[in-house]
Every structure is written in structure tokens, then in C-alpha cells.
Coordinates of C-alpha atoms and ligand atoms in Angstrom, one line a residue:
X1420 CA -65.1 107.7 38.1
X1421 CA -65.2 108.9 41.5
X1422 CA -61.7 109.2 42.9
X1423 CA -60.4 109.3 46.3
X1424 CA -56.6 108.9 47.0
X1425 CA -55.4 105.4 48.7
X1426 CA -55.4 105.4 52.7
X1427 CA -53.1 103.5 54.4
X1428 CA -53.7 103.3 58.5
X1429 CA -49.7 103.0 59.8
X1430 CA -48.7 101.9 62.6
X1431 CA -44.8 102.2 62.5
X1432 CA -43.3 100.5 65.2
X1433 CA -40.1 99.5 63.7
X1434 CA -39.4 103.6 63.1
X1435 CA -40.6 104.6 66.2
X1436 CA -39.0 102.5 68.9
X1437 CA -35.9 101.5 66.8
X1438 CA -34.1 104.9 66.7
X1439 CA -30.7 103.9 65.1
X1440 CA -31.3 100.8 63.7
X1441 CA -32.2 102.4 60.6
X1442 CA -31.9 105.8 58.3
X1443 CA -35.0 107.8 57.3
X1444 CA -35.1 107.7 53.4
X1445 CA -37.1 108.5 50.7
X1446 CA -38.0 106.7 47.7
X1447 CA -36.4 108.5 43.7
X1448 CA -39.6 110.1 42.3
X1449 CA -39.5 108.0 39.1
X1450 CA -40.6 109.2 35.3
X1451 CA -43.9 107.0 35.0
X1452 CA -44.9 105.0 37.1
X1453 CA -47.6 102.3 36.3
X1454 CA -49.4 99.3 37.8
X1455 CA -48.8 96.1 35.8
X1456 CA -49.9 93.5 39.1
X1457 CA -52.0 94.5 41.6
X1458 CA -52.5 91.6 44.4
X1459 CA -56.5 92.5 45.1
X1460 CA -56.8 89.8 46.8
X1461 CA -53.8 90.6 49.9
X1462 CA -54.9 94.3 49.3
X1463 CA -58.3 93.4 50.9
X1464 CA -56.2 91.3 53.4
X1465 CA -54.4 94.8 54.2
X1466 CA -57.7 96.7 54.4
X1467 CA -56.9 98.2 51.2
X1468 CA -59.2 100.1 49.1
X1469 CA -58.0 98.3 45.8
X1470 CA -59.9 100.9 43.5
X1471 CA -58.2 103.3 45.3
X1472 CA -54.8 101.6 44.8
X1473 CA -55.4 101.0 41.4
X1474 CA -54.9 104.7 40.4
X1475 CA -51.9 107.2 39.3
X1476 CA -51.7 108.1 43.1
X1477 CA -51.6 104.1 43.7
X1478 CA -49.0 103.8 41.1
X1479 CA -46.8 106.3 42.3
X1480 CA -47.3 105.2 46.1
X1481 CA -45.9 101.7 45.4
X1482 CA -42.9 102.8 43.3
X1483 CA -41.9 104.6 45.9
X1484 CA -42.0 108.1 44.2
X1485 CA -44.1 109.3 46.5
X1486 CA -45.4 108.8 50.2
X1487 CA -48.7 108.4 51.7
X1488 CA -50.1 110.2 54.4
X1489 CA -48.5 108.1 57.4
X1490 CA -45.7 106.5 56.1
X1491 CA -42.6 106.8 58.0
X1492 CA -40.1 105.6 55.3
X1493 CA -36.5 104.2 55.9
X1494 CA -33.6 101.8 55.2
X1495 CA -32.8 99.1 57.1
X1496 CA -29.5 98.4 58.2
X1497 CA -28.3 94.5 58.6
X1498 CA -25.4 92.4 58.0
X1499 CA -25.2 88.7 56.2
X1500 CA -23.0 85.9 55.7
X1501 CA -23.1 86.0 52.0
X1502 CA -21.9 82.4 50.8
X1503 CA -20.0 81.8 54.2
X1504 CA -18.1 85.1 54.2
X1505 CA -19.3 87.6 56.2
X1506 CA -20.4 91.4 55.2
X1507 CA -20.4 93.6 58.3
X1508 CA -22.8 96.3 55.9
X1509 CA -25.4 95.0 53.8
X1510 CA -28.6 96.9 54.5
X1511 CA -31.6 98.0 52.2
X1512 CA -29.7 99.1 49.5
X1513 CA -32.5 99.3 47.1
X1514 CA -35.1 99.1 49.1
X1515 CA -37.5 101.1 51.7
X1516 CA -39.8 100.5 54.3
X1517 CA -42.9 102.4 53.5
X1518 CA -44.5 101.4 57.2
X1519 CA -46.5 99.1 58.8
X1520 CA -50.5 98.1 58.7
X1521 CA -52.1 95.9 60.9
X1522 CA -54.2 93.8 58.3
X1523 CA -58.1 92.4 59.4
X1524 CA -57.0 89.0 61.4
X1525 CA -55.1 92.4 63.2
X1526 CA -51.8 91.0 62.3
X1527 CA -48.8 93.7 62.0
X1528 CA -47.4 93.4 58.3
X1529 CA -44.7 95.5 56.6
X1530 CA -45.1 97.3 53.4
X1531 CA -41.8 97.3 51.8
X1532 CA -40.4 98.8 48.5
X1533 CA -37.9 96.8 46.4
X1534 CA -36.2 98.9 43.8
X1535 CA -36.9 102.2 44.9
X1536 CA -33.7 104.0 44.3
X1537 CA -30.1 104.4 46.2
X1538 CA -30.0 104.6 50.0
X1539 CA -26.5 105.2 52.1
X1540 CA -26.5 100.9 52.0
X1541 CA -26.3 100.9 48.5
X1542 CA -22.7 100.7 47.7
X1543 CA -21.6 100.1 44.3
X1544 CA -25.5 99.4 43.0
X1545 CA -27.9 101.5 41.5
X1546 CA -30.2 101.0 44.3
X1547 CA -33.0 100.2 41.5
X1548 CA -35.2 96.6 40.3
X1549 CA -35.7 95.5 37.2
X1550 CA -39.2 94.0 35.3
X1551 CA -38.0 90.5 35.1
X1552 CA -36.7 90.1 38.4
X1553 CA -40.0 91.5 40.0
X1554 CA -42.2 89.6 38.2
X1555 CA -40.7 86.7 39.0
X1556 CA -40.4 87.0 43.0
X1557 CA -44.5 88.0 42.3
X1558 CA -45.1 84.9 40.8
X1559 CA -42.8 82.4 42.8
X1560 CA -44.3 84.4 45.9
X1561 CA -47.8 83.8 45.3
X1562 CA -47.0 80.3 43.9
X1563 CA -45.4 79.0 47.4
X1564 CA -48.4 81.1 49.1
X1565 CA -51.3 78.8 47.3
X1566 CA -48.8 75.9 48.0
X1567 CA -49.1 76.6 51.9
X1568 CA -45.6 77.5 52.5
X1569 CA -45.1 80.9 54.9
X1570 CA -43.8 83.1 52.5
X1571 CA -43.6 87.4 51.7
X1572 CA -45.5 88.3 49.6
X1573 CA -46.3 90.8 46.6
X1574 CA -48.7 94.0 46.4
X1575 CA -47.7 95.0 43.6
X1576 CA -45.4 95.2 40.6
X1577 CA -45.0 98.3 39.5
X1578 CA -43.0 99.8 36.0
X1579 CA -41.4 102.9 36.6
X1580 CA -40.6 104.7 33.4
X1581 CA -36.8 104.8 33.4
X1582 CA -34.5 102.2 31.8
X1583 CA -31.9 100.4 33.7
X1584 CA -28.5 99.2 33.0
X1585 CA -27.6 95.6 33.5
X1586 CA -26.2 93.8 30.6
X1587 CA -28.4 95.4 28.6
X1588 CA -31.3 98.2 28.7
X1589 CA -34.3 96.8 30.7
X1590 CA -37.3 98.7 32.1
X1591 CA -37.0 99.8 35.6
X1592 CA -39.3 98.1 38.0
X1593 CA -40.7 98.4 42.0
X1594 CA -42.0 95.7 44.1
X1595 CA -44.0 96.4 46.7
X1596 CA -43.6 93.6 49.1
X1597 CA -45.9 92.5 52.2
X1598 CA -43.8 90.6 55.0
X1599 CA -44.6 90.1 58.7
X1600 CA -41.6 91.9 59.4
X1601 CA -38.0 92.4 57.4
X1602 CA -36.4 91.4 60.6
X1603 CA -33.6 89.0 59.3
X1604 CA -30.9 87.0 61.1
X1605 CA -28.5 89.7 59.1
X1606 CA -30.7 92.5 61.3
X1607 CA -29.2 90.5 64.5
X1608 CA -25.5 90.4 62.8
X1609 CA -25.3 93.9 62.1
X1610 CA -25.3 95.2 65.8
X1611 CA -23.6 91.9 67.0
X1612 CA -20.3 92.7 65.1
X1613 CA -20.3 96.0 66.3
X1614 CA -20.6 94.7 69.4
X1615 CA -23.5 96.7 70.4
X1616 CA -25.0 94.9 72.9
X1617 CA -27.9 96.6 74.4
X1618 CA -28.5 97.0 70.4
X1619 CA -29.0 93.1 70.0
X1620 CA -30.9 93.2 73.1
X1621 CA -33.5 95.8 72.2
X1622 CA -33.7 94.0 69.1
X1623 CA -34.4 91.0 70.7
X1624 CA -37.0 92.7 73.1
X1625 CA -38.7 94.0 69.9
X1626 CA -38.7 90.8 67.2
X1627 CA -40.1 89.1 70.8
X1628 CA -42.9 91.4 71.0
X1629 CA -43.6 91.2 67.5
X1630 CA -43.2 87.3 66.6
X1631 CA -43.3 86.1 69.9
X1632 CA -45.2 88.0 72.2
X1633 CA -45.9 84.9 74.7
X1634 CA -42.4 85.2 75.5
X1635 CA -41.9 88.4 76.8
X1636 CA -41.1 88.9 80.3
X1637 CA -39.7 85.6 80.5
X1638 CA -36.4 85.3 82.5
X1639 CA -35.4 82.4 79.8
X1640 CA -36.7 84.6 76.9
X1641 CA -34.0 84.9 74.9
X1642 CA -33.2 81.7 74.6
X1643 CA -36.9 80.9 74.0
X1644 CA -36.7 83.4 71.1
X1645 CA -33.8 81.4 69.6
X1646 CA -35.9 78.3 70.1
X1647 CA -38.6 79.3 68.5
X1648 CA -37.1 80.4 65.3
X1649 CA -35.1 77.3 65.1
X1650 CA -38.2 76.4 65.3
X1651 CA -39.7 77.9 62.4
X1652 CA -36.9 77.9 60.1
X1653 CA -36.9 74.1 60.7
X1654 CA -40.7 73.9 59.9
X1655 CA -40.2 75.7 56.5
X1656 CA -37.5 74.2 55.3
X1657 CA -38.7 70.7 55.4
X1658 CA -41.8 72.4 53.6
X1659 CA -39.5 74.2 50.8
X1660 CA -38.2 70.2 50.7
X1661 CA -41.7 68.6 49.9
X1662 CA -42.8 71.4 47.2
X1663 CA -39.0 71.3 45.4
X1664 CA -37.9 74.5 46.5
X1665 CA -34.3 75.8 45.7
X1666 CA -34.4 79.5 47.4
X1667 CA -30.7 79.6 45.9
X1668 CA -28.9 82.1 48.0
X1669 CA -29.8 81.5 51.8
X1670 CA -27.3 83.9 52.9
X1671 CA -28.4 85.1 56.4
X1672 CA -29.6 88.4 55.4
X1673 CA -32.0 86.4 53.4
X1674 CA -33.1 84.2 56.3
X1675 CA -36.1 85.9 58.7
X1676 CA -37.0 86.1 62.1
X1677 CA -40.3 85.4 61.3
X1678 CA -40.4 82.3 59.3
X1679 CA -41.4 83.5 56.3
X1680 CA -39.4 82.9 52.7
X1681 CA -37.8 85.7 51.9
X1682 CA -36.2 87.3 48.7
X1683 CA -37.0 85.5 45.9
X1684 CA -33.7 85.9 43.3
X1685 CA -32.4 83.1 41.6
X1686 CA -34.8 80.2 43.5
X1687 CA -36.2 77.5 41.1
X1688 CA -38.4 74.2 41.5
X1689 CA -36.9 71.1 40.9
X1690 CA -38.2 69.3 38.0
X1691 CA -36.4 66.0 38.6
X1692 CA -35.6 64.9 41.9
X1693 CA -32.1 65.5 42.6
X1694 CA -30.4 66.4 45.9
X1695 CA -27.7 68.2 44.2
X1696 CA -30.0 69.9 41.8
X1697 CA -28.5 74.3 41.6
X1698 CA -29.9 76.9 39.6
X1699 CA -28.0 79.6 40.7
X1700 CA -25.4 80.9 38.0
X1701 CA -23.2 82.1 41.2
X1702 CA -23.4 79.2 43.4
X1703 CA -20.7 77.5 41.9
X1704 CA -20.1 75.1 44.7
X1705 CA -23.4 73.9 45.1
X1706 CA -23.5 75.7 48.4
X1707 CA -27.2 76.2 48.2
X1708 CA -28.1 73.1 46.2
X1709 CA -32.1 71.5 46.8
X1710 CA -30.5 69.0 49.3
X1711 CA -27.9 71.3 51.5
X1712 CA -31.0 73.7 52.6
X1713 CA -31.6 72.1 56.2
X1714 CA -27.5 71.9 57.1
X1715 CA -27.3 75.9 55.5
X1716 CA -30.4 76.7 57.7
X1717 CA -28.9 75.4 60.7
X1718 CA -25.6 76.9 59.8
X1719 CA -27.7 80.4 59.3
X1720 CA -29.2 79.9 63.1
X1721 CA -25.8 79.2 64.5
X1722 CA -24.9 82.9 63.3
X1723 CA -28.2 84.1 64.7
X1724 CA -27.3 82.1 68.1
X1725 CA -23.6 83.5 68.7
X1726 CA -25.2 87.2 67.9
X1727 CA -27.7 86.1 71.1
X1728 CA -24.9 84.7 73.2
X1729 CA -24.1 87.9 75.3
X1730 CA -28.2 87.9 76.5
X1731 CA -28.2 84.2 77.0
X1732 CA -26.3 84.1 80.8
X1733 CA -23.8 86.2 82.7
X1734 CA -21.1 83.1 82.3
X1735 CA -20.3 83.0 78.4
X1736 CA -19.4 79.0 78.6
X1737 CA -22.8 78.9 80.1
X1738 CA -24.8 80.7 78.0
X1739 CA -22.4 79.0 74.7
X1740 CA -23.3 75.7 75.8
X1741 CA -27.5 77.0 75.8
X1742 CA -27.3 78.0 72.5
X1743 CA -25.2 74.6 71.4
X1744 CA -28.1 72.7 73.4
X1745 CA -30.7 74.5 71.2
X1746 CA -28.7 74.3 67.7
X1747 CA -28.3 70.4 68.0
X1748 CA -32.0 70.1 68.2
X1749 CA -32.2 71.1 64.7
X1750 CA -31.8 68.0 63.2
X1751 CA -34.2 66.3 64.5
X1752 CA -36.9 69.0 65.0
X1753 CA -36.6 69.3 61.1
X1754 CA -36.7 65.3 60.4
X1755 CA -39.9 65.5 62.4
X1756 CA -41.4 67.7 60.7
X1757 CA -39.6 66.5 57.3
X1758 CA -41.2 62.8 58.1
X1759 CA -44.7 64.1 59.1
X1760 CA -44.3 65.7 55.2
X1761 CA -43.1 62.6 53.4
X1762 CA -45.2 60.3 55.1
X1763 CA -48.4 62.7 54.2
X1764 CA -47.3 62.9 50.3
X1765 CA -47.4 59.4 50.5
X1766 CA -50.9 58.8 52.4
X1767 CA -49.9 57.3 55.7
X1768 CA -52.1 58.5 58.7
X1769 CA -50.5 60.9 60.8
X1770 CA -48.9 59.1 63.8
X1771 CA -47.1 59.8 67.2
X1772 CA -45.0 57.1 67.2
X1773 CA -43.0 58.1 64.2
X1774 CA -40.7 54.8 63.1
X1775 CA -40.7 55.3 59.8
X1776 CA -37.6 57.3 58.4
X1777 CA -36.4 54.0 57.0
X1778 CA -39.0 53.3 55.2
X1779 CA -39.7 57.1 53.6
X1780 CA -35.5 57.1 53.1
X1781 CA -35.9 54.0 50.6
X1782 CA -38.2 56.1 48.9
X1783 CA -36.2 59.0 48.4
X1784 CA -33.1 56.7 48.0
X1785 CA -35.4 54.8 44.8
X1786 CA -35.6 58.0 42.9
X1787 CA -32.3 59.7 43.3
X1788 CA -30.6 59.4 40.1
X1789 CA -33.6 58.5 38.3
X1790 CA -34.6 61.9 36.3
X1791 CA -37.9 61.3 38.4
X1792 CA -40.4 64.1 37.9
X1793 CA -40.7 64.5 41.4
X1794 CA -44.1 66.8 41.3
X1795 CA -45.3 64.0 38.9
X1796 CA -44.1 61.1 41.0
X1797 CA -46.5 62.4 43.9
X1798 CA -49.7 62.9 41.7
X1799 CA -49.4 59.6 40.1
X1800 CA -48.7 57.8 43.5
X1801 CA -52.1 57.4 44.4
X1802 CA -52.5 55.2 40.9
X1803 CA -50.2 52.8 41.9
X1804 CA -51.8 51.9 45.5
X1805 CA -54.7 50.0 43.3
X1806 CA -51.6 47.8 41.1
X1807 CA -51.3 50.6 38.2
X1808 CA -48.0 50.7 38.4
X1809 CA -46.6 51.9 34.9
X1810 CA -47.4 55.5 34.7
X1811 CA -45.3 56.2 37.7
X1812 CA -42.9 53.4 37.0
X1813 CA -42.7 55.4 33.1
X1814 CA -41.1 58.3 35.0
X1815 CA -38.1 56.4 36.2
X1816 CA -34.8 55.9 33.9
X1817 CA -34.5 52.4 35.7
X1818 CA -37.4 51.3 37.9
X1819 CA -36.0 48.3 39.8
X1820 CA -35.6 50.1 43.0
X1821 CA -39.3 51.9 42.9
X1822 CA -41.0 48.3 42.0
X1823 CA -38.8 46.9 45.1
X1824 CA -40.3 49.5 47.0
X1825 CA -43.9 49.9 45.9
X1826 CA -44.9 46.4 48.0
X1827 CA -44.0 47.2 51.0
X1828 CA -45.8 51.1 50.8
X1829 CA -48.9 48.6 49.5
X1830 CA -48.4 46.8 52.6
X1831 CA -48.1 49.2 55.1
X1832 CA -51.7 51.1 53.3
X1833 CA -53.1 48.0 53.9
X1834 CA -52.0 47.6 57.7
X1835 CA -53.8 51.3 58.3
X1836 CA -57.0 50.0 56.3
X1837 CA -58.1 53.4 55.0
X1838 CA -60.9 54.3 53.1
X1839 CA -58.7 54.2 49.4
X1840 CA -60.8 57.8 48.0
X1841 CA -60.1 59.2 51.1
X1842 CA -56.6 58.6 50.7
X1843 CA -56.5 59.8 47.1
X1844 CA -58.1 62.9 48.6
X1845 CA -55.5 63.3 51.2
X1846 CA -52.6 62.8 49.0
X1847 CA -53.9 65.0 46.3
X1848 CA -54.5 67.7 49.2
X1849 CA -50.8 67.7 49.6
X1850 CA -48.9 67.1 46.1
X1851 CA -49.3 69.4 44.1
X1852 CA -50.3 69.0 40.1
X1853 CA -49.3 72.7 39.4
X1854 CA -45.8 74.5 41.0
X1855 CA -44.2 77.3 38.8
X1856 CA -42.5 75.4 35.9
X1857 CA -39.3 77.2 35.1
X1858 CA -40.0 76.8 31.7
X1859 CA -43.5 78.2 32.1
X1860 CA -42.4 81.0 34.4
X1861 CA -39.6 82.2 31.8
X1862 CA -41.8 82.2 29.0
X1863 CA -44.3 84.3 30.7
X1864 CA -41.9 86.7 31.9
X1865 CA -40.3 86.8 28.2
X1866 CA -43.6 87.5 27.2
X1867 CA -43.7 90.7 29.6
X1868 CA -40.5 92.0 28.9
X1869 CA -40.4 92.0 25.1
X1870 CA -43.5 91.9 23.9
X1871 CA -45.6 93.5 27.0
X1872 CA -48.0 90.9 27.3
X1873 CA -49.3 89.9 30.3
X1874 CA -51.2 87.6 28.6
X1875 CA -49.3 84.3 30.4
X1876 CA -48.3 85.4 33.6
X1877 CA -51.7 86.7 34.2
X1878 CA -52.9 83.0 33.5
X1879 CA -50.0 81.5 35.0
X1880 CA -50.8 83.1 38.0
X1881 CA -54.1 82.1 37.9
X1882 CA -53.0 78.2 38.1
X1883 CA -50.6 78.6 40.3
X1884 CA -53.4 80.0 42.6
X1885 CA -54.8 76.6 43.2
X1886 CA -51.9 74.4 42.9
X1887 CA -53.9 70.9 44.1
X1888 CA -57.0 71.9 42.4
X1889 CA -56.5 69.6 38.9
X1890 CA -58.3 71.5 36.3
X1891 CA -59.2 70.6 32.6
X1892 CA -57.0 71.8 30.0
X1893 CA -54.3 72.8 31.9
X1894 CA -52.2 70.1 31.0
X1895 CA -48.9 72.3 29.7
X1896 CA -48.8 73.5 33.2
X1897 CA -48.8 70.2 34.6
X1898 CA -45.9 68.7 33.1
X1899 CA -41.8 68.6 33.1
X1900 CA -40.1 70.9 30.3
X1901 CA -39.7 69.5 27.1
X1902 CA -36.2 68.0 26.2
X1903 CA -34.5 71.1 24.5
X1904 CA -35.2 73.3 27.9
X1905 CA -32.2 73.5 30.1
X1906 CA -30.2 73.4 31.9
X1907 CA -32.1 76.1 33.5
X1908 CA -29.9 78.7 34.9
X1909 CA -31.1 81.6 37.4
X1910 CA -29.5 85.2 38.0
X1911 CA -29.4 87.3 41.3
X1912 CA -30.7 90.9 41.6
X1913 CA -33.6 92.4 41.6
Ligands
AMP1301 P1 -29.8 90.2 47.8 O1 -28.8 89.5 46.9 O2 -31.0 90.7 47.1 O3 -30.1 89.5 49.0 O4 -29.1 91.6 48.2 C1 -27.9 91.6 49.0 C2 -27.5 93.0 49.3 O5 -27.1 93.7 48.1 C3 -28.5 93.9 50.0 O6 -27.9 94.7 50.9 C4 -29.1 94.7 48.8 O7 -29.7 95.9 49.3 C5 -27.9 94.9 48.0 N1 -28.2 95.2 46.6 C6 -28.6 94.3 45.6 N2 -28.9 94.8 44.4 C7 -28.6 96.2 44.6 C8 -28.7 97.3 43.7 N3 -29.1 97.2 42.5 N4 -28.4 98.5 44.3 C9 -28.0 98.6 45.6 N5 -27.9 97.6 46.4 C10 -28.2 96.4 46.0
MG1302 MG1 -31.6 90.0 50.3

């Protein structure tokens, strides 16, 4: 085998024009470190040589043990309301920023390492990830990826050798993660409470020029900035609302600048529809539940908006009333965007004139309660539009209020007049058959961490890969857990 050690071009802008927002920090060189998922696929999206990757040099590149030509690595520093209360010193604690690569569409994208070691923002911790943990944020990662959602994403999982202490012994693991940047509302926090104001400016300048270059320059471009990731965050959340997405601890340090889901620890899809529905063993108080996500997102960009309020005008009543302005737009920016998604699922045309909040609210209002499949309910949907009303009626405890409702959804198809295939097409285009089971996801990482087989999460993986794409004998995928699973509890930490 011909072998020529893995090139990464960097271009670090983060280290190089953000002097003190960070420390310069290495990752632990680690006993043995070895590849056990390698993303080809987003390798070649990086301009990666994956053979090259794929090697003992690759290996010990993405556990952090040892740098690449290039890489300027470092710890970020940020803050984060963590449940409501806020922690002035967060940081990467057990993580590094290996650099930055611009991949082939020429878009900048962070190479990150999760688990490599202790940094000065570790704290109490160890500073190190565990197998589990990583493979999981891999799979839920790639799984909200192929479902469409903006999202991080993983490189790589790699095993480093050592065993790590949590409740038990468990093998020590990296992640090497892929974002558009690890700018966080937390990143914003930090410099605010220390009231470091040309800090949070320069910071601002910079996420502008990387996220939202069109604004730069502007007079009003702050406030734009804040606009636009209201923006965004709004736009995801509605889409972590249609898949059943629980991200399960949306503290802001776990909230970007960028849009993107970040962090995956204890999230979870929903099985059966329920707005209260909480995985999280921590989240006692159903802070985080399914339903609370868009009131805790526009919580989360009220924290990012008071950090902006010194750049926002001269007069502080002034430039507090700009960001209030901004913030109470929230509500309805995300409806719209929640509506356009409901009214999709259930194969209305797209439409301007967007009336129908009643009618998708009865919907939702139909299956609350109801120990509805809610992945199910979507992909049988199209069924009942012809009269076949019982497999989706089947998945209700008590149907009356679905039957009530299934009429007038008949109506208004009928009203658009659309071709009924096409429809079917549509619909199946945007509900998914396959989203990461919790019950398939733990037995394939309990297949990787006791008996080393990556037998299931290699396949589970695959079908998660194309999540609308019904295929033959992939039925166990497909369907809610059996009775004896549950409840289904997640943990924190990586
Ligand atoms: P998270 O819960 O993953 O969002 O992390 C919250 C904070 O705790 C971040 O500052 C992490 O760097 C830090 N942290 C989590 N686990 C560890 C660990 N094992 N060692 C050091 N710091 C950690
Ligand atoms: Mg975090």
C-alpha cells in the first residue's frame, strides 16, 4: 500500500484574528488510537484524502494525539445558561479546535475534537469522551443530516486506548466533529459578563463575516445579525418539531450562531407524540421537554440579544427596545415556518396566504394523548386520503377525534384538486419511514461497547442514510419499540 500522510489545507481564522478569545492547547497523546467510523462521504466534502485518513497517522490526527501540519489547535472559551442558571466559565473543556478547511462548495467548516483530554476549562472533569456517547452523537448526527435538518456533523469516531472512569470502566473515545463554526450564543455570554465590550463587538464583526457576510458594513448590522439568527434558530426548531426531535439540554452554550444542531448528549426522538415527552435523566422539570423547545430557543436568543445590547444604539432604552422589537418576532417567524412544515407532512400545496393554524392545531390537538406513533401517523396519512382509514386510526388509543378530523383534511385535498400520486410523493418526501429508534440506536451501541461489533450501527447507519427512501426488509427499523422497552432514559456527557 502506498502511503502518504493526511493533508489538511487550514485556514484558521478563528486563531488568527481572535487573540484572546481562546487558549492555544494541545490534544493528550493517547495509548492506541484507532478508527472505528470514518464519514467518507463528508471527508470528500472536506477535500479529504480518505485513504489517507484512514491510516495510523489518520487515527492519531483525529484523537487529537497528534497535529497535522497546519493546525493551529485551541480551546474555546464561552459561557451558558445551563438549565436557567448562568455559568460565567464553561469553555471547551474536553475539547479542541484542530482548525479550519474550506470544503469544495468553498464553505469554511471547523474541525473539532471532542474528548481530547483536559484544557484550563475543564474544571472538575477529566476532559475525556467515552465510546457510547460518541457513537451516538455520530449516529443521531448523520441521522438529522439525511432527515434535512442543519446539523454538525461527524468525521470520525475514534477509540483511544485508555479506559475511562464513569460509573464504571468504559473505553475512551474522540469525536472528531465538522461544524460551520463552534460559535455559540455561550461564545457571546462569555465576554458580555465580563463586560468586555469591544470583545462582543469584534465577535460580532467576526460571526458577521463568517455567517453573515451580506451584513457587514451595515450601519444596522448588529441588529441584522441578531435578526438573522432568530432567524435561523426559528427555522430549525420548527424542523427538530416535525422530525420528533428532543435535543434535551438547550442550554445556550449548546445553541449556535450558525444554525446548526449542536451537541448531541441526552437528545431522543419521540416515539409517540407527546408535548411533554423528556428523556433526559437531569431534566427533572421538563425544562427541555419535545414541546417547550420554541419558548427555550427564544429564551436562549434573549440571552444572546442583552449580550448585543451595548452595539445596538448609543441610548440603552433605545437599543433595549430594538432587540425586544426583534425577540417578539419569534413567535410568529417560527409558526410560519412551523405551519409551512405541518401543512407539508400533511400534503397541502404550499400557499402565501397561510389561514390554516386552526385547522393543523386540531390535528395536533387529535393525537395528543393518544400514544400515536407520530413517525407512523405521517407515513400512513397518505392511506387514509383514498377512505383507508384503519391503519392510521389502529395507532390511536381512542380515535374519535382523528375520525372527526380526517373529513375535513379530505375536504380541503379535494378543494386543491391535486394529482393524489403526486401527493403521496410529496408527503413521503417529507415524513420520514426511518428516524433513529431509541431502541434501535441502544442496541447498536450495546453491540459496540460490549461485544465490539459494529455489525448494527454500521447498518443502522446505512438506513438512517435515506430516511424517506422505504426499502424492503427493513421493517424492524420502521416501527415503535416493542412493549417491554422504556421508558427510555438518556445521560449527558460525552
Ligand atoms: P455539555 O454538557 O457537553 O454541553 O458540556 C458543558 C460543559 O461541561 C462544557 O464546558 C464542557 O466542556 C464541560 N464538560 C463536559 N464533560 C466534561 C469532561 N469530561 N471534562 C471536562 N469538561 C467537561
Ligand atoms: Mg455543550
Amino acid at each position: 500500500m502506498t502511503h502518504h500522510a493526511p493533508r489538511f489545507t487550514f485556514d484558521n481564522s478563528y486563531a488568527r484574528e481572535l487573540d484572546g478569545f481562546y487558549v492555544p492547547w494541545e490534544g493528550d497523546k493517547v495509548p492506541e488510537p484507532r478508527i472505528l467510523l470514518l464519514n467518507a462521504e463528508l471527508a470528500q466534502e472536506l477535500n479529504l484524502d480518505v485513504d489517507a485518513l484512514d491510516s495510523d497517522e489518520g487515527a492519531a490526527i483525529l484523537s487529537g494525539a497528534a497535529a497535522p501540519e497546519g493546525a493551529e489547535t485551541l480551546a474555546q472559551a464561552y459561557a451558558g445558561h445551563q438549565f436557567g442558571g448562568f455559568s460565567p466559565q464553561l469553555g471547551d473543556g474536553r475539547a479542541i479546535l484542530l482548525g479550519e478547511v474550506l470544503d469544495r462548495q468553498g464553505r469554511r467548516r471547523d474541525l473539532h475534537l471532542k474528548g481530547s483530554g483536559r484544557t484550563p476549562f475543564s474544571r472538575g472533569g477529566d476532559g475525556k469522551a467515552v465510546l457510547g456517547p460518541v457513537l451516538r452523537e455520530f449516529v443521531i448526527g448523520e441521522a438529522m443530516q439525511a432527515l434535512g435538518v442543519p446539523t454538525t456533523r461527524a468525521l470520525a469516531a475514534v477509540t483511544t486506548g485508555e479506559t475511562i472512569w464513569r460509573e464504571t470502566p468504559k473505553p475512551g473515545a474522540v469525536l472528531a466533529r465538522v461544524a460551520a463554526s463552534h460559535l455559540r450564543v455561550g461564545t457571546f455570554q462569555f465576554f458580555a459578563a465580563r463586560g468586555e465590550r469591544d470583545r462582543v463587538r469584534q465577535l460580532a464583526d467576526y460571526a458577521i463575516a463568517r455567517h453573515d457576510p451580506e451584513l457587514a458594513g451595515r450601519d444596522d448590522r448588529y441588529l441584522a445579525f441578531l435578526r438573522a439568527v432568530i432567524a435561523r434558530q426559528a427555522a430549525l426548531i420548527a424542523q427538530w418539531m416535525h422530525v420528533g426531535f428532543v435535543h434535551g439540554v438547550m442550554n445556550t452554550d449548546n445553541m449556535t450562531i450558525s444554525g446548526e444542531t449542536i451537541d448531541y448528549g441526552p437528545c431522543a426522538f419521540i416515539d409517540s407524540f407527546d408535548a411533554k415527552a423528556v428523556f433526559s435523566s437531569i431534566d427533572h422539570g421538563g425544562r427541555y421537554a419535545y414541546g417547550n423547545q420554541p419558548v427555550i430557543a427564544q429564551w436562549n436568543l434573549a440571552r444572546l440579544a442583552e449580550t448585543l445590547v451595548p452595539l445596538l444604539h448609543d441610548n440603552q432604552d433605545a437599543a433595549i427596545r430594538l432587540a425586544t422589537e426583534e425577540l417578539e418576532n419569534f413567535p410568529e417567524i417560527y409558526s410560519a415556518h412551523w405551519l409551512a412544515g405541518a401543512r407539508a407532512k400533511i400534503g397541502l400545496l404550499p400557499r402565501e396566504d397561510d389561514d390554516d393554524l386552526g385547522f393543523v392545531n386540531a390535528l395536533y390537538a387529535a393525537m395528543a394523548g393518544q400514544n400515536v406513533d407520530f413517525t407512523l401517523f405521517f407515513r400512513r396519512l397518505p392511506q387514509a386520503a383514498e377512505g383507508d382509514e384503519t391503519p392510521l386510526t389502529d395507532l390511536f388509543d381512542d380515535a374519535t377525534a382523528i375520525r372527526e378530523w380526517l373529513p375535513h383534511w379530505r375536504e380541503r385535498l379535494a378543494q386543491e384538486g391535486r394529482d393524489p400520486d403526486e401527493r403521496k410523493a410529496a408527503m413521503e418526501a417529507v415524513n420520514p419511514v426511518y428516524i433513529p429508534r431509541n431502541h434501535k440506536v441502544e442496541e447498536a451501541l450495546t453491540a459496540a461497547e460490549t461485544d465490539a461489533d459494529m455489525g448494527p450501527i454500521t447498518r443502522l447507519l446505512e438506513v438512517l442514510r435515506a430516511p424517506y427512501e422505504e426499502r424492503e426488509g427493513l421493517e424492524e427499523y420502521a416501527g415503535p419499540p416493542p412493549a417491554d422497552f422504556g421508558p427510555y432514559k438518556t445521560f449527558c456527557g460525552t
